[in-house]
Short mmCIF file of C-alpha atoms and ligand atoms in Angstrom, two decimals:
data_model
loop_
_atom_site.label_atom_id
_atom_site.label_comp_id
_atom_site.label_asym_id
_atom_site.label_seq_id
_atom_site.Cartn_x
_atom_site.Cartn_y
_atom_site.Cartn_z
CA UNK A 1 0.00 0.00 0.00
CA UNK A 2 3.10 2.08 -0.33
CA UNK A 3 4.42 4.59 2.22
CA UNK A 4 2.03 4.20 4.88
CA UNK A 5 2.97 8.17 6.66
CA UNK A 6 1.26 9.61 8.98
CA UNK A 7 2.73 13.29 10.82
CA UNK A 8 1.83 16.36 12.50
CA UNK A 9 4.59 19.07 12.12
CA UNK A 10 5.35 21.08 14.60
CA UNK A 11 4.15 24.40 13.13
CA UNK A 12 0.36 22.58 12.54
CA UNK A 13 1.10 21.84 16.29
CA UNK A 14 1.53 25.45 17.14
CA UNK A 15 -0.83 26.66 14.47
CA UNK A 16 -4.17 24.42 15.60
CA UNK A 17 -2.95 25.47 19.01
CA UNK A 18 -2.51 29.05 18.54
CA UNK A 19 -6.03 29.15 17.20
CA UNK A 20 -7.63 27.39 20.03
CA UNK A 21 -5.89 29.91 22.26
CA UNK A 22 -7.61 32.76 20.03
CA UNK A 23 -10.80 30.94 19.58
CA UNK A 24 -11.19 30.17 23.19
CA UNK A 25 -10.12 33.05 24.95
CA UNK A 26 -11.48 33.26 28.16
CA UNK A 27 -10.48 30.00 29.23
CA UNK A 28 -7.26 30.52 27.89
CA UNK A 29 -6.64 33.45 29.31
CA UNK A 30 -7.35 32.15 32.85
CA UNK A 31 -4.85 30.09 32.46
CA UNK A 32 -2.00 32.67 31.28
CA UNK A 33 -3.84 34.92 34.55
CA UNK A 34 -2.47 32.22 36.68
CA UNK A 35 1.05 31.48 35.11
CA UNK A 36 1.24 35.80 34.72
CA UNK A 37 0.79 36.40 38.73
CA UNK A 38 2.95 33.85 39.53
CA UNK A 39 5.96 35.31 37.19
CA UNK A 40 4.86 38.54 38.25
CA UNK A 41 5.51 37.96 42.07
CA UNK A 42 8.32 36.25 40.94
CA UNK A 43 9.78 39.62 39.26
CA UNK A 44 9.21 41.75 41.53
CA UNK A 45 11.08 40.21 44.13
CA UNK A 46 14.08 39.61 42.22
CA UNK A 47 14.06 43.33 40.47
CA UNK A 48 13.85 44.10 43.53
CA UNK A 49 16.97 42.44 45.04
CA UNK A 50 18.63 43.61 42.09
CA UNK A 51 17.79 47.24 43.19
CA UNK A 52 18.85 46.66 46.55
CA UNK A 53 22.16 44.58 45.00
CA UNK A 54 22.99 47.71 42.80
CA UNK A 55 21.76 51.03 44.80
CA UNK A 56 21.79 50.26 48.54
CA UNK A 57 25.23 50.10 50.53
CA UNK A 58 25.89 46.93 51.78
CA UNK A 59 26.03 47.85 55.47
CA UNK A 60 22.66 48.99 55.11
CA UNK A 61 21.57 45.12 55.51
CA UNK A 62 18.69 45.37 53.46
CA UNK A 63 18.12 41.95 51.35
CA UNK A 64 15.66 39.54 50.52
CA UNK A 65 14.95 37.31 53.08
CA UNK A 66 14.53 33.48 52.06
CA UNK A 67 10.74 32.82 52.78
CA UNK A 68 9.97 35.55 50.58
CA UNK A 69 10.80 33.50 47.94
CA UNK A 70 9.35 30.21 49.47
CA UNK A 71 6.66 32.17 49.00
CA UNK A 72 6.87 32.61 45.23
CA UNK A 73 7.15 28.68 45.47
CA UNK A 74 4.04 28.58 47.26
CA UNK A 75 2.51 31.02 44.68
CA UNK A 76 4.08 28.42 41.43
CA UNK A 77 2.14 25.64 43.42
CA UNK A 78 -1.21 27.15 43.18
CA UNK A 79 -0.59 28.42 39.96
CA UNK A 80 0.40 24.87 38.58
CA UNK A 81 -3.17 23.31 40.33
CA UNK A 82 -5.24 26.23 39.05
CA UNK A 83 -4.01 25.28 35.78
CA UNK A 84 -3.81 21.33 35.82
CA UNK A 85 -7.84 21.86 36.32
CA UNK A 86 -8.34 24.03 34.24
CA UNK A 87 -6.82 21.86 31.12
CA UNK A 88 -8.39 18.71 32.68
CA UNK A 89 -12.00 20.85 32.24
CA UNK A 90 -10.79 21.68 28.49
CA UNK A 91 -9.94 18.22 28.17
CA UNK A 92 -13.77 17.03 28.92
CA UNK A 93 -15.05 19.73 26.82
CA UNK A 94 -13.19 19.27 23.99
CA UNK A 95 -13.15 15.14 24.64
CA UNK A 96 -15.25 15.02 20.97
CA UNK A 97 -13.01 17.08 19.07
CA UNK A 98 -10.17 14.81 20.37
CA UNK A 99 -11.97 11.81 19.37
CA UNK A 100 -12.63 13.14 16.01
CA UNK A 101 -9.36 13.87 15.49
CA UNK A 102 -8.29 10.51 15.99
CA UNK A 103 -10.71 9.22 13.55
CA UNK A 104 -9.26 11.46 11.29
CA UNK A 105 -6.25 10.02 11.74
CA UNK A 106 -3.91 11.46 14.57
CA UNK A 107 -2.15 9.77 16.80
CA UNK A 108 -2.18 9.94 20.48
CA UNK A 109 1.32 11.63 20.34
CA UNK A 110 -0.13 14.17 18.32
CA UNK A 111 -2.89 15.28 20.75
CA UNK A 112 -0.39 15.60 23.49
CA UNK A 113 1.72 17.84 21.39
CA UNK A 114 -1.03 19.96 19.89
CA UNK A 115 -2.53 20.61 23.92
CA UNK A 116 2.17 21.09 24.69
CA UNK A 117 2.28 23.37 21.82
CA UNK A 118 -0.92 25.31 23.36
CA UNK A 119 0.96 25.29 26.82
CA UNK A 120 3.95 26.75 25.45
CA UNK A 121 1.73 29.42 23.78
CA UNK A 122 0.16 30.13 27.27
CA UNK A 123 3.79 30.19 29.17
CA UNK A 124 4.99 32.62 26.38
CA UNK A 125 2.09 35.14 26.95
CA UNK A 126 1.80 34.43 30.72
CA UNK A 127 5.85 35.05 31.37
CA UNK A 128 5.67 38.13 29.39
CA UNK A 129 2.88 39.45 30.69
CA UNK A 130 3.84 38.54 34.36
CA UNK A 131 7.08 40.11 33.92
CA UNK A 132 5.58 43.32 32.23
CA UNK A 133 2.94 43.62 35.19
CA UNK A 134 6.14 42.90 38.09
CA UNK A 135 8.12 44.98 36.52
CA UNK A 136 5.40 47.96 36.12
CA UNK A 137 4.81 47.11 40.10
CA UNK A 138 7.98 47.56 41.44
CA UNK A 139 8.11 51.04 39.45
CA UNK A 140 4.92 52.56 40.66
CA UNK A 141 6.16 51.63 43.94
CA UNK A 142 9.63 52.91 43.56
CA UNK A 143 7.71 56.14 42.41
CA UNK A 144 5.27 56.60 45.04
CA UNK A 145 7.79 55.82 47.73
CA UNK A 146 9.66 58.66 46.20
CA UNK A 147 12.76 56.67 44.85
CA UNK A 148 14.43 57.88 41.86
CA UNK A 149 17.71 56.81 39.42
CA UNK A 150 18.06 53.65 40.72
CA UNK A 151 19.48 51.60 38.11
CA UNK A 152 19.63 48.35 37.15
CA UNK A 153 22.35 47.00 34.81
CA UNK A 154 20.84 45.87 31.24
CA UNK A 155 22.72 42.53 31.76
CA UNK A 156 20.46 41.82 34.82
CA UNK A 157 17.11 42.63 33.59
CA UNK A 158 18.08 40.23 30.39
CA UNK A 159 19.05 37.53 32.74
CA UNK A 160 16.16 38.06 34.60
CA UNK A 161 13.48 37.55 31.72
CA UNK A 162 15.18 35.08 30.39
CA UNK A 163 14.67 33.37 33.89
CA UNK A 164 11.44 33.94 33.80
CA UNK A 165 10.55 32.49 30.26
CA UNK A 166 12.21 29.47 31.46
CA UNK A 167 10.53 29.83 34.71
CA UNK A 168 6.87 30.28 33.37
CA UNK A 169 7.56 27.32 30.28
CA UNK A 170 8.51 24.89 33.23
CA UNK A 171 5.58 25.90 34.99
CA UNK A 172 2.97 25.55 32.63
CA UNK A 173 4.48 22.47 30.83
CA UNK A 174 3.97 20.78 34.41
CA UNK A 175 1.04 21.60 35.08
CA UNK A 176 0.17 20.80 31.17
CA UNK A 177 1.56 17.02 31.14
CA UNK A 178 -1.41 15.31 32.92
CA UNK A 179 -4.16 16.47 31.46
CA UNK A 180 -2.55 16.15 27.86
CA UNK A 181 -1.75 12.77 28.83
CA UNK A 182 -5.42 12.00 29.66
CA UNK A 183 -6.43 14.36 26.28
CA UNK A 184 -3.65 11.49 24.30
CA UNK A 185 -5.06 8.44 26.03
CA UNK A 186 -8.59 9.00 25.33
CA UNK A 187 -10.45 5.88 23.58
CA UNK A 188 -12.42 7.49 20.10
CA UNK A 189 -14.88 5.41 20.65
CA UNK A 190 -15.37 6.74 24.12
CA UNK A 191 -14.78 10.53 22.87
CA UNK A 192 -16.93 10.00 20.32
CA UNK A 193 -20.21 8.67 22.44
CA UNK A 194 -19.75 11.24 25.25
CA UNK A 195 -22.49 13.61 25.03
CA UNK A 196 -21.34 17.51 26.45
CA UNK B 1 -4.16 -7.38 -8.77
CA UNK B 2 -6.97 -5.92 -6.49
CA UNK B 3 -10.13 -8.05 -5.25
CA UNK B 4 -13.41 -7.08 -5.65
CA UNK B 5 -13.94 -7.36 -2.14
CA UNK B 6 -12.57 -4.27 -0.27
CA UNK B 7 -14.16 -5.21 2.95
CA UNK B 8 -15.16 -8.39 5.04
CA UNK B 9 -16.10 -8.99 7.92
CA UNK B 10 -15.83 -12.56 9.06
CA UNK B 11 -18.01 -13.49 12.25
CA UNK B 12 -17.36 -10.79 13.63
CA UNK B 13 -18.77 -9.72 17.54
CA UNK B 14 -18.25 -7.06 19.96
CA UNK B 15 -19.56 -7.56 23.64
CA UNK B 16 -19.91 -5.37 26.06
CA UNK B 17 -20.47 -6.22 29.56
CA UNK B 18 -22.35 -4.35 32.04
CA UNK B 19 -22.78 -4.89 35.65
CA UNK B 20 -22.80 -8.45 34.92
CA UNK B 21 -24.87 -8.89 31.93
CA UNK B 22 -23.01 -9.39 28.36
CA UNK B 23 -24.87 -7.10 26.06
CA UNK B 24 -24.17 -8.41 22.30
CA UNK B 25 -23.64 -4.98 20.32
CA UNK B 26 -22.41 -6.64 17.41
CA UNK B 27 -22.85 -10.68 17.54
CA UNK B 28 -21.44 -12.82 14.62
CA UNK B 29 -21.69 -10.31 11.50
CA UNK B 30 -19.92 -11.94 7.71
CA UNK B 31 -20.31 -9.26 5.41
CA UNK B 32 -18.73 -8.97 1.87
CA UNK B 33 -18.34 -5.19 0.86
CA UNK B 34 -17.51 -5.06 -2.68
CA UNK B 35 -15.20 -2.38 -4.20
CA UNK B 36 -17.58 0.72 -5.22
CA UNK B 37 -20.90 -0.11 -4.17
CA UNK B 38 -23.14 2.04 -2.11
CA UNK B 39 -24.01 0.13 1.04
CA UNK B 40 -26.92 0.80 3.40
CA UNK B 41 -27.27 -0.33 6.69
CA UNK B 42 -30.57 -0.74 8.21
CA UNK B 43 -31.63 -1.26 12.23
CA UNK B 44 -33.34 0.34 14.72
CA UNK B 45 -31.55 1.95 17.54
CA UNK B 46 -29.09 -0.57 19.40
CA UNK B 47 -29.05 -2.75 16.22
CA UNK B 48 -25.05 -2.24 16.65
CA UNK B 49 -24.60 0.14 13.51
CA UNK B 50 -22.04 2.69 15.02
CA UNK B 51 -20.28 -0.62 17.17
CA UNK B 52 -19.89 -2.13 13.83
CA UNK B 53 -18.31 0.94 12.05
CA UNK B 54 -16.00 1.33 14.85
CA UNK B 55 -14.75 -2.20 14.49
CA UNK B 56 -14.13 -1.60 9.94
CA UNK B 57 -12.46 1.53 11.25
CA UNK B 58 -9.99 0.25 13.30
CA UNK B 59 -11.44 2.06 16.33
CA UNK B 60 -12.31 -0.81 18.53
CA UNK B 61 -11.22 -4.19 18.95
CA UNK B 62 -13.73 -6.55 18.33
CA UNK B 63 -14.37 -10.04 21.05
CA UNK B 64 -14.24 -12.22 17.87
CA UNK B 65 -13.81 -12.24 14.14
CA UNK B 66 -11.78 -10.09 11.84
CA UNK B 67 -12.36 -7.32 9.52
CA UNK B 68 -9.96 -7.68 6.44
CA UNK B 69 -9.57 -4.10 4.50
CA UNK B 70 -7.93 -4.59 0.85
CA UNK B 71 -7.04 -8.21 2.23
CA UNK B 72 -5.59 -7.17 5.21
CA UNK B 73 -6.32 -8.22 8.64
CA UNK B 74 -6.50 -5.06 10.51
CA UNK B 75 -5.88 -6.83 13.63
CA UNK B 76 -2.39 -7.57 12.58
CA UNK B 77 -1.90 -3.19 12.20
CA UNK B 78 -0.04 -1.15 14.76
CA UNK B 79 -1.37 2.40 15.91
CA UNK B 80 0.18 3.91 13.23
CA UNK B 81 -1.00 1.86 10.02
CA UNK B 82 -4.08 1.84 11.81
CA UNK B 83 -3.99 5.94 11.76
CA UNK B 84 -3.00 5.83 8.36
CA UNK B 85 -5.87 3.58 7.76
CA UNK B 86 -8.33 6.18 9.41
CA UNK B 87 -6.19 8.95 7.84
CA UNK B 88 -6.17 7.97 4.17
CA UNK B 89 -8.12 4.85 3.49
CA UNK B 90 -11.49 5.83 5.71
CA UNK B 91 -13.73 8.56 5.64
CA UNK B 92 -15.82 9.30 8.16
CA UNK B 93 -19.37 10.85 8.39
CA UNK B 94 -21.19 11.65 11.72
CA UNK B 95 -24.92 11.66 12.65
CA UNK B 96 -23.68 14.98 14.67
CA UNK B 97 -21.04 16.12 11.97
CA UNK B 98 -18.55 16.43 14.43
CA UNK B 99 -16.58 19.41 13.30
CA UNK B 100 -13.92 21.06 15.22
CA UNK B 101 -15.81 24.36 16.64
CA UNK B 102 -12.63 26.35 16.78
CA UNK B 103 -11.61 26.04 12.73
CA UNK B 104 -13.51 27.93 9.92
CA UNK B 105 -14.79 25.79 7.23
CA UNK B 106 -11.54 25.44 4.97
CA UNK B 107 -9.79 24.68 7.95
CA UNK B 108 -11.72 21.61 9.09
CA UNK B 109 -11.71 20.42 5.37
CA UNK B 110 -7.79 20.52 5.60
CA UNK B 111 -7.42 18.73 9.06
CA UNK B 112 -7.09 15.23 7.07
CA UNK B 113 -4.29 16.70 5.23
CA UNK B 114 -1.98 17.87 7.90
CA UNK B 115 -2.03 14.47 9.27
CA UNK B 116 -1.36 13.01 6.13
CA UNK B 117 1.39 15.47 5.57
CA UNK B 118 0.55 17.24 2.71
CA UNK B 119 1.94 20.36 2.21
CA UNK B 120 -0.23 23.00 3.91
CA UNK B 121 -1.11 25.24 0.44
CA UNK B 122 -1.63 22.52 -1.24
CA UNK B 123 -4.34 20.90 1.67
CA UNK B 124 -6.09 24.26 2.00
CA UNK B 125 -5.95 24.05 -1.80
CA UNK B 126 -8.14 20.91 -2.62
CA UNK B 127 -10.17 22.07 0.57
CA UNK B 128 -11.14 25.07 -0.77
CA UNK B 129 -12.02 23.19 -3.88
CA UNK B 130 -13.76 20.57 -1.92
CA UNK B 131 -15.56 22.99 -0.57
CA UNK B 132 -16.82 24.35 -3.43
CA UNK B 133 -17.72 21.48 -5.39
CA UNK B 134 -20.43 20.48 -2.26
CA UNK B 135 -21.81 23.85 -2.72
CA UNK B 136 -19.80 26.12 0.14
CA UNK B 137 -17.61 28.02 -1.95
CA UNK B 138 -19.10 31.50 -0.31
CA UNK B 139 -19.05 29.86 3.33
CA UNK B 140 -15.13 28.89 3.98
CA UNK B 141 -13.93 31.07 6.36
CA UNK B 142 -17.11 30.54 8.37
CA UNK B 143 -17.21 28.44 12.06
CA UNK B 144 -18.97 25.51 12.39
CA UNK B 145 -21.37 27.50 14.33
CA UNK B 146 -22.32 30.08 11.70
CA UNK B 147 -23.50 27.11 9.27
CA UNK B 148 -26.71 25.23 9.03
CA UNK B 149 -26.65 21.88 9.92
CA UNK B 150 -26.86 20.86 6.36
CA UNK B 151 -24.30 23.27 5.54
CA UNK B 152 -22.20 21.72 8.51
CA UNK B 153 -22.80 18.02 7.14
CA UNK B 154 -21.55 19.31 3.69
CA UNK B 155 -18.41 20.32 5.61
CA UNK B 156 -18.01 16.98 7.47
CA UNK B 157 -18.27 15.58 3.89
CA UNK B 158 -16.02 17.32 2.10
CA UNK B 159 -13.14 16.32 5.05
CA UNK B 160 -14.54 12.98 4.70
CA UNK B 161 -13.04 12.97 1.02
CA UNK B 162 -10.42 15.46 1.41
CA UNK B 163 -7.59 12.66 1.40
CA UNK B 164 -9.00 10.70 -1.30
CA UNK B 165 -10.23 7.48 0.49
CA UNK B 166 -11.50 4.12 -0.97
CA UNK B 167 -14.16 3.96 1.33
CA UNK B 168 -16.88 6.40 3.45
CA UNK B 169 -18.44 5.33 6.35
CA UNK B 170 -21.37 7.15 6.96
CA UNK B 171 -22.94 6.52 10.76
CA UNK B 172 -26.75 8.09 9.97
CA UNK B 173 -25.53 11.01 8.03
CA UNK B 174 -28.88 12.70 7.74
CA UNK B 175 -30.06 11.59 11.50
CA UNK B 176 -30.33 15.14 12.62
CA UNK B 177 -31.18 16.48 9.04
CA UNK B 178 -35.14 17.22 8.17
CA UNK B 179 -35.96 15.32 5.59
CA UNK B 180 -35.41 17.81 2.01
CA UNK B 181 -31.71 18.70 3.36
CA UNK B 182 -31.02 14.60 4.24
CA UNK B 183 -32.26 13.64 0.75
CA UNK B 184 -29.65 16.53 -0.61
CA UNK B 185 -27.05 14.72 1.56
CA UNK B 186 -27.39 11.00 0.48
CA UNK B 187 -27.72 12.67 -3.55
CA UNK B 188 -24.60 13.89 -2.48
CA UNK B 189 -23.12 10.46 -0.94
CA UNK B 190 -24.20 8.85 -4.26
CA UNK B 191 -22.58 11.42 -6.56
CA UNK B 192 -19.20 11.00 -4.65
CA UNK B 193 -19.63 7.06 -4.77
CA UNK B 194 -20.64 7.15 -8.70
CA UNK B 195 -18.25 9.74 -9.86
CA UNK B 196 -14.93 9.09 -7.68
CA UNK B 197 -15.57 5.34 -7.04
CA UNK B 198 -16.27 5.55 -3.59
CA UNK B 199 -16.95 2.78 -1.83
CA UNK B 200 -20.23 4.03 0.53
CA UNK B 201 -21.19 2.24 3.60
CA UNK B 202 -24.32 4.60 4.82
CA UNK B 203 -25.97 3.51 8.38
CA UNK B 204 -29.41 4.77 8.19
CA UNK B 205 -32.93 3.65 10.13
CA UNK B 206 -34.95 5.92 8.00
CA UNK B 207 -35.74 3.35 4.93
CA UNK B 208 -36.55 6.72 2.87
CA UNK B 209 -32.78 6.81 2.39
CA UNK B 210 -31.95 3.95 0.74
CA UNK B 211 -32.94 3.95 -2.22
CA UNK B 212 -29.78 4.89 -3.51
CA UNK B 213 -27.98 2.21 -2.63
CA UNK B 214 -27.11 -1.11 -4.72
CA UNK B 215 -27.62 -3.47 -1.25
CA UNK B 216 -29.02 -2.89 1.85
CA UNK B 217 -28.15 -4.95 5.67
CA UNK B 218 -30.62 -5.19 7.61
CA UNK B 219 -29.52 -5.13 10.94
CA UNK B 220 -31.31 -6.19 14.44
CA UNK B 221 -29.39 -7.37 17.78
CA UNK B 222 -26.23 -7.39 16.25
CA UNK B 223 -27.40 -9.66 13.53
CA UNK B 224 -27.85 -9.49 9.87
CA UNK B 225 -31.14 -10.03 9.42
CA UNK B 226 -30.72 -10.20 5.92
CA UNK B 227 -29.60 -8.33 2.73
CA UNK B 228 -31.36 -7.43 -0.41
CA UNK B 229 -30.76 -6.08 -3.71
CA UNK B 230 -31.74 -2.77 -4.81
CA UNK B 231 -33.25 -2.87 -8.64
CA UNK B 232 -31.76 -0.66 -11.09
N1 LIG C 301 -19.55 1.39 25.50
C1 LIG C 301 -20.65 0.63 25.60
N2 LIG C 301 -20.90 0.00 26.75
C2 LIG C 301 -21.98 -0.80 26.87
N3 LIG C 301 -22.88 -1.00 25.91
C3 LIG C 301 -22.67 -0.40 24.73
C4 LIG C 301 -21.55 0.45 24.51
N4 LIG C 301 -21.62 0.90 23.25
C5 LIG C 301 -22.71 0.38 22.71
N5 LIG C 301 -23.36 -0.40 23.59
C6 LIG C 301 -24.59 -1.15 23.34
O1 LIG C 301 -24.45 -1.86 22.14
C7 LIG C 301 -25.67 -1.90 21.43
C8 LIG C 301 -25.45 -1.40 20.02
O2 LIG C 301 -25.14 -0.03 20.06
P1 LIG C 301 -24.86 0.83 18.76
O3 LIG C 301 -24.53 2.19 19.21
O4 LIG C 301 -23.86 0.13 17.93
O5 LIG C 301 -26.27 0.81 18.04
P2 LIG C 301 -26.78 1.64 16.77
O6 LIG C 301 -27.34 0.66 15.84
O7 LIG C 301 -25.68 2.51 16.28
O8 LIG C 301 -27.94 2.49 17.40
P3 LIG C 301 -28.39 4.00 17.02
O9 LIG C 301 -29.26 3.86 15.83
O10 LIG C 301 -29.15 4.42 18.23
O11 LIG C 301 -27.18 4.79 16.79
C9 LIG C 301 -26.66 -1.07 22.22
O12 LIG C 301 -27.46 -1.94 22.96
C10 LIG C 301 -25.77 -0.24 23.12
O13 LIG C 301 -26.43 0.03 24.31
MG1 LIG C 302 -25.42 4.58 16.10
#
């Protein structure tokens, strides 16, 4: 019967997943909410032990103190659970369009990349947008508590967004892998017969 | 050399059992589908229509029997021949269309295609000219939602045939359809089979739909009750 090949490229990956993103906003959008206040707390606190790294003598003994950032921990955790339930509700809502798609012909590896590629599309938006909003924090703080020209070396800030793209990819890749698992293993048949 | 026969089914059964009791969806069904024909199936509800379209399209695993597809024992297939199977060889037609909500028209049409690899121009290509050879030429970029449900079926059938199958199943294609836009459907169904070679395999319990077809199965209790000849 010839070359019996069956694929889904990447880019289709990112494509179908880009439009469910657009298509299905609100839910979406909780979901980059979640992952955004998380990398947003995140920020914050390290711009702001950059600041105090860069602009405050050292005697002055003002630093970060540890918890704080077992509290951005804390913050990731609920963030990763908020979203883990969220995707396993998309999952049941969208259990017929996964169904169909495997009559169609994709394989389960296929549906857990298209609902990976749609995670990395919510990371993407979240971390930037979590970043943006820390970042825009610590300002109109450093503003109203009448701070001016402190700096913060270009180097830094690069590092630090960097971090957090890594940061909010990890997180929402996590909290992604279950319910794309369940969205790979479901039976057609199954999909197919459930009613929503 | 290629048989005449493009399907069989040889005693084949799916069970199901629930809380105890073995219901017999599909119970001991030898069927001979031959290359091209149009091929109605018949049954009241439960008759085991859909279980037995699952089991030709790879989808399930039937308790007993085989299906053999172009002489091939589809048992014997691993996921991925089996996708291909579903991908390239199969079409498949829903009662409730079964479109993906978030894709426009042309989009939905081209699905089939990406998995098949195709290019992506060329797959929104022969979509778009899918599309307008059922009639939607004017609806492509539209969502599921934003079509009637004859409109939407039209869809469903032009991704059905988008990557050139041998064979359409069709599980009660006009079920939610009144009856002037079903008849459109199933004129449809017969122009694909008579012009492209389709081989049709339309599940049906409304016998005002059949006439189109060169057999009919009637179905009951996961039985073939029997099968008759259509004149021509
Ligand atoms: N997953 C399942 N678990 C238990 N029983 C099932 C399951 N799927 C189907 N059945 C049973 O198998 C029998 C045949 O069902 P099937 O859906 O194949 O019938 P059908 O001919 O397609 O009916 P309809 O015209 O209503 O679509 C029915 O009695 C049904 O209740
Ligand atoms: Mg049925």
């Amino acid at each position: 019967m010839g070359e019996k090949r069956i694929t889904f490229r990447l880019s289709d990956a990112f494509r179908l997943g880009y439009d469910n993103v657009r298509r299905r906003f609100n839910r979406a959008f909780l979901n980059v909410a979640a992952i955004a206040l998380g990398i947003a707390f995140f920020s914050t606190l390290s711009l702001t032990d950059a600041i105090l790294r860069f602009n405050s003598p050292k005697e002055s003994g003002l630093v970060i103190e540890g918890y704080q950032y077992g509290l951005v921990l804390v913050s990731f955790v609920v963030c990763a659970v908020s979203i883990t339930n969220s995707m396993l509700i998309a999952v049941y809502e969208r259990c017929r369009e996964i169904g169909t798609m495997k009559c169609l012909g994709a394989l389960d590896q296929h549906v857990l990349k298209l609902f990976l590629a749609e995670s990395i599309i919510l990371a993407l938006l979240g971390g930037v947008l979590g970043f943006g909003t820390g970042f825009l924090a610590l300002v109109l703080v450093c503003i109203f508590m009448g701070f001016r020209a402190l700096s913060i070396p270009p180097s830094t800030l690069l590092l630090l967004l960097g971090k957090v793209t890594l940061l909010s990819l990890a997180l929402s890749m996590l909290a992604t892998i279950y319910p794309a698992y369940k969205a790979a293993k479901l039976d057609p048949v199954e999909a197919l017969r459930y009613e929503v | 050399m290629r048989s005449d026969v493009i399907i069989e089914t040889r005693d084949l059964a799916r069970y199901y059992v629930l809380g105890g009791e073995v219901i017999k969806a599909v119970d001991g069904v030898s069927l001979k589908v031959y290359r091209g024909e149009y091929l109605s199936i018949v049954g009241p509800s439960g008759a085991g229509k859909t279980t037995l379209f699952n089991l030709i399209g790879g989808l399930d695993r039937p308790t007993r029997g085989k299906v053999i597809i172009d002489e091939v024992d589809i048992s014997e297939l691993d996921a991925y021949e089996l996708a291909w199977l579903r991908c390239r060889k199969i079409g498949y037609i829903f009662q409730t269309f079964n479109l993906i909500p978030t894709l426009t028209a042309l989009e939905n049409v081209a699905l089939p295609t990406i998995f098949a690899g195709v290019p992506r121009d060329e797959g929104m290509r022969k979509a778009e000219m899918l599309l307008k050879s059922v009639g939607l030429g004017d609806r492509l970029n539209h969502k599921p939602s934003e079509l009637s449900a004859g409109q939407q079926q039209r869809v469903a059938i032009a991704r059905a045939i988008v990557n050139d199958p041998d064979i359409i199943l069709a599980d009660e294609p006009t079920g939610n359809l009144d009856f002037q836009t079903g008849r459109e459907i199933i004129k449809l169904l017969k122009e694909l089979n008579r012009k492209r070679g389709v081989t049709v395999i339309a599940a049906t319990h409304d016998l005002k739909m059949i006439e189109v077809s060169d057999r009919v199965v009637f179905m009951r209790d996961g039985r073939i009750e029997r099968i008759e000849r259509m004149g021509v």
